[in-house]
Amino acid sequence: MPQVIIADNVKSAAAILFGDRLKQRRRELGLTQGQLAERTGSTAAYVSQVERGQANPTLDLLARFAEVVGLEVWDMLRPATSRGTEKLQIDP
């Protein structure tokens, strides 16, 4: 019998990491998902999906998200290490 993969259960580590860092930084800046969406030309629903690691934004949109929250894309995707990269708190 074939197995069915539910798309919501398939999340890449990079998508989860980016989404967690985006959410953390958005909250630090006091922005709502709606405000972030407005500034990036997206929707609040899409921002929510990105923050939960359930969406894979285009490179252009990754760059816009990062720019709006004042971070570099590679810093939002880079795994946290004890040296050279600031550790960001990731939601469980």
Coordinates of N, CA, C and O in Angstrom, one line a residue, residues 6-88:
I6 N 2.0 14.0 4.1 CA 1.2 15.2 4.3 C 2.2 16.3 4.2 O 3.2 16.4 4.9
A7 N 2.0 17.3 3.3 CA 2.9 18.4 3.0 C 3.2 19.2 4.3 O 4.3 19.6 4.5
D8 N 2.2 19.3 5.2 CA 2.5 20.1 6.4 C 3.5 19.4 7.3 O 4.1 20.1 8.1
N9 N 3.7 18.1 7.1 CA 4.7 17.4 7.9 C 6.1 17.4 7.3 O 7.0 16.9 7.9
V10 N 6.2 17.9 6.1 CA 7.5 17.9 5.5 C 8.1 19.3 5.6 O 7.7 20.2 4.9
K11 N 9.0 19.5 6.5 CA 9.6 20.8 6.7 C 11.1 20.6 6.7 O 11.7 19.8 7.3
S12 N 11.8 21.5 5.9 CA 13.2 21.5 5.8 C 13.8 22.2 7.0 O 13.2 23.1 7.6
A13 N 15.0 21.8 7.4 CA 15.7 22.4 8.6 C 15.9 23.9 8.3 O 15.8 24.7 9.2
A14 N 16.2 24.2 7.0 CA 16.5 25.6 6.7 C 15.2 26.4 6.8 O 15.3 27.6 7.3
A15 N 14.1 25.9 6.3 CA 12.8 26.6 6.4 C 12.4 26.9 7.9 O 12.0 28.0 8.2
I16 N 12.6 25.9 8.7 CA 12.3 26.0 10.1 C 13.2 27.1 10.8 O 12.8 28.0 11.5
L17 N 14.5 27.0 10.5 CA 15.5 27.9 11.1 C 15.2 29.4 10.6 O 15.1 30.3 11.4
F18 N 15.0 29.6 9.3 CA 14.7 30.9 8.8 C 13.4 31.4 9.4 O 13.3 32.6 9.9
G19 N 12.4 30.6 9.5 CA 11.1 31.0 10.1 C 11.2 31.4 11.5 O 10.6 32.4 12.0
D20 N 11.9 30.6 12.3 CA 12.1 30.9 13.7 C 12.8 32.2 13.9 O 12.5 33.0 14.8
R21 N 13.9 32.4 13.1 CA 14.6 33.7 13.3 C 13.8 34.9 12.8 O 13.9 35.9 13.4
L22 N 13.0 34.7 11.7 CA 12.2 35.8 11.3 C 11.2 36.2 12.3 O 11.0 37.3 12.6
K23 N 10.5 35.2 12.9 CA 9.6 35.4 14.0 C 10.2 36.1 15.2 O 9.6 37.1 15.7
Q24 N 11.3 35.6 15.6 CA 12.0 36.2 16.8 C 12.3 37.7 16.5 O 12.1 38.6 17.3
R25 N 12.9 37.9 15.3 CA 13.3 39.3 15.0 C 12.1 40.2 14.8 O 12.1 41.4 15.3
R26 N 11.1 39.7 14.2 CA 9.8 40.5 14.0 C 9.3 40.9 15.3 O 8.9 42.1 15.5
R27 N 9.3 40.0 16.3 CA 8.8 40.3 17.6 C 9.7 41.3 18.3 O 9.2 42.2 19.0
E28 N 11.0 41.2 18.2 CA 12.0 42.1 18.8 C 11.7 43.5 18.3 O 11.9 44.5 19.0
L29 N 11.3 43.6 17.0 CA 11.0 44.9 16.4 C 9.6 45.4 16.7 O 9.3 46.6 16.3
G30 N 8.8 44.6 17.3 CA 7.4 45.0 17.7 C 6.5 45.1 16.5 O 5.5 45.8 16.5
L31 N 6.8 44.3 15.5 CA 6.0 44.2 14.3 C 5.0 43.1 14.3 O 5.3 42.0 14.9
T32 N 3.8 43.3 13.8 CA 2.8 42.2 13.6 C 3.1 41.5 12.3 O 3.9 42.0 11.5
Q33 N 2.5 40.3 12.2 CA 2.7 39.6 10.9 C 2.1 40.5 9.8 O 2.7 40.5 8.7
G34 N 1.0 41.2 10.0 CA 0.4 42.0 9.0 C 1.3 43.2 8.6 O 1.4 43.5 7.4
Q35 N 2.0 43.8 9.6 CA 3.0 44.9 9.2 C 4.1 44.3 8.4 O 4.6 45.0 7.5
L36 N 4.7 43.2 8.8 CA 5.8 42.6 8.1 C 5.3 42.2 6.6 O 6.0 42.5 5.7
A37 N 4.1 41.7 6.5 CA 3.6 41.4 5.2 C 3.4 42.6 4.3 O 3.8 42.6 3.2
E38 N 2.9 43.7 4.9 CA 2.8 44.9 4.2 C 4.1 45.4 3.6 O 4.2 45.9 2.5
R39 N 5.1 45.4 4.5 CA 6.4 45.9 4.1 C 7.2 45.0 3.1 O 8.1 45.5 2.5
T40 N 6.8 43.7 3.0 CA 7.4 42.8 2.1 C 6.6 42.5 0.8 O 7.0 41.8 0.0
G41 N 5.4 43.0 0.8 CA 4.5 42.8 -0.4 C 3.9 41.3 -0.3 O 3.7 40.7 -1.3
S42 N 3.7 40.9 0.9 CA 3.2 39.5 1.1 C 1.9 39.6 1.8 O 1.2 40.6 1.8
T43 N 1.5 38.5 2.4 CA 0.2 38.5 3.2 C 0.6 38.0 4.6 O 1.5 37.3 4.8
A44 N -0.3 38.4 5.6 CA -0.1 37.9 6.9 C -0.1 36.4 7.0 O 0.6 35.8 7.7
A45 N -1.0 35.8 6.2 CA -1.1 34.3 6.2 C 0.2 33.7 5.7 O 0.6 32.7 6.3
Y46 N 0.8 34.3 4.7 CA 2.0 33.7 4.2 C 3.2 33.9 5.2 O 4.0 33.0 5.4
V47 N 3.2 35.1 5.8 CA 4.2 35.3 6.9 C 4.1 34.2 7.9 O 5.1 33.7 8.4
S48 N 2.9 33.9 8.3 CA 2.7 32.9 9.3 C 3.2 31.5 8.9 O 3.8 30.8 9.6
Q49 N 3.0 31.2 7.6 CA 3.5 29.9 7.0 C 5.0 29.9 7.0 O 5.6 28.9 7.4
V50 N 5.6 31.0 6.7 CA 7.1 31.1 6.7 C 7.6 30.9 8.1 O 8.5 30.2 8.3
E51 N 7.0 31.6 9.0 CA 7.5 31.5 10.4 C 7.3 30.1 11.0 O 8.1 29.7 11.9
R52 N 6.4 29.4 10.5 CA 6.2 28.0 11.0 C 7.0 27.0 10.1 O 6.9 25.8 10.4
G53 N 7.7 27.4 9.2 CA 8.5 26.6 8.3 C 7.7 25.8 7.3 O 8.1 24.8 6.8
Q54 N 6.5 26.3 7.0 CA 5.6 25.6 6.1 C 5.6 26.2 4.7 O 4.8 25.7 3.9
A55 N 6.4 27.1 4.5 CA 6.5 27.7 3.1 C 8.0 27.9 2.8 O 8.8 28.0 3.6
N56 N 8.2 27.9 1.5 CA 9.6 28.1 1.0 C 9.6 29.3 0.1 O 9.3 29.3 -1.1
P57 N 9.9 30.5 0.7 CA 9.9 31.7 -0.1 C 10.9 31.7 -1.2 O 11.9 31.0 -1.1
T58 N 10.7 32.5 -2.2 CA 11.6 32.7 -3.2 C 12.9 33.4 -2.7 O 12.8 34.0 -1.6
L59 N 14.0 33.4 -3.4 CA 15.2 34.1 -3.0 C 14.9 35.6 -2.8 O 15.4 36.2 -1.8
D60 N 14.1 36.1 -3.7 CA 13.8 37.5 -3.6 C 13.0 37.8 -2.3 O 13.3 38.8 -1.7
L61 N 12.1 37.0 -2.0 CA 11.3 37.2 -0.8 C 12.1 37.0 0.5 O 12.0 37.7 1.5
L62 N 13.0 36.0 0.4 CA 13.9 35.8 1.6 C 14.7 37.1 1.8 O 14.9 37.5 3.0
A63 N 15.2 37.7 0.7 CA 16.0 38.9 0.8 C 15.1 40.1 1.4 O 15.6 40.8 2.2
R64 N 13.9 40.1 0.9 CA 13.0 41.2 1.4 C 12.7 41.1 2.9 O 12.7 42.0 3.7
F65 N 12.4 39.8 3.3 CA 12.1 39.6 4.7 C 13.4 40.0 5.6 O 13.2 40.7 6.6
A66 N 14.5 39.5 5.2 CA 15.7 39.8 5.9 C 16.0 41.3 5.9 O 16.3 41.9 7.0
E67 N 15.8 42.0 4.8 CA 16.0 43.5 4.8 C 15.1 44.2 5.7 O 15.5 45.1 6.5
V68 N 13.8 43.8 5.7 CA 12.9 44.5 6.6 C 13.2 44.3 8.1 O 13.0 45.2 8.8
V69 N 13.7 43.1 8.4 CA 14.0 42.9 9.9 C 15.4 43.3 10.2 O 15.8 43.1 11.3
G70 N 16.2 43.8 9.2 CA 17.5 44.3 9.5 C 18.6 43.2 9.7 O 19.5 43.4 10.4
L71 N 18.4 42.1 9.0 CA 19.3 41.0 9.1 C 19.8 40.6 7.7 O 19.2 41.0 6.7
E72 N 20.8 39.8 7.6 CA 21.3 39.3 6.3 C 20.7 37.9 6.2 O 20.6 37.1 7.1
V73 N 20.4 37.5 4.9 CA 19.8 36.2 4.7 C 20.7 35.1 5.2 O 20.2 34.2 5.9
W74 N 22.0 35.2 4.9 CA 22.8 34.1 5.4 C 22.9 33.9 6.9 O 23.0 32.8 7.4
D75 N 22.7 35.0 7.6 CA 22.7 34.9 9.1 C 21.4 34.2 9.5 O 21.3 33.6 10.6
M76 N 20.3 34.4 8.8 CA 19.0 33.8 9.1 C 19.0 32.3 8.8 O 18.2 31.6 9.3
L77 N 19.9 31.9 7.9 CA 19.9 30.5 7.5 C 21.1 29.7 8.1 O 21.0 28.5 8.1
R78 N 22.1 30.4 8.6 CA 23.3 29.7 9.1 C 23.0 29.1 10.4 O 22.4 29.7 11.3
P79 N 23.4 27.8 10.5 CA 23.2 27.1 11.8 C 23.9 27.8 12.9 O 25.0 28.4 12.7
A80 N 23.4 27.9 14.1 CA 24.0 28.6 15.2 C 25.2 27.8 15.7 O 25.2 26.6 15.8
T81 N 26.3 28.5 15.9 CA 27.5 27.9 16.4 C 28.0 28.6 17.6 O 27.6 29.8 17.8
S82 N 28.9 28.1 18.3 CA 29.4 28.8 19.5 C 30.4 29.8 19.2 O 30.8 30.6 20.0
R83 N 30.9 29.8 17.9 CA 31.9 30.9 17.6 C 31.5 31.5 16.2 O 31.1 30.8 15.3
G84 N 31.6 32.8 16.2 CA 31.4 33.5 14.9 C 30.0 33.8 14.6 O 29.7 34.7 13.8
T85 N 29.0 33.1 15.1 CA 27.6 33.4 14.8 C 26.9 33.6 16.1 O 26.9 32.7 17.0
E86 N 26.1 34.6 16.2 CA 25.3 34.9 17.4 C 24.2 33.8 17.5 O 23.6 33.5 16.5
K87 N 24.1 33.2 18.6 CA 23.0 32.2 18.8 C 21.7 32.9 19.0 O 21.6 33.8 19.8
L88 N 20.7 32.6 18.2 CA 19.4 33.1 18.3 C 18.5 32.1 19.0 O 18.7 30.9 18.8

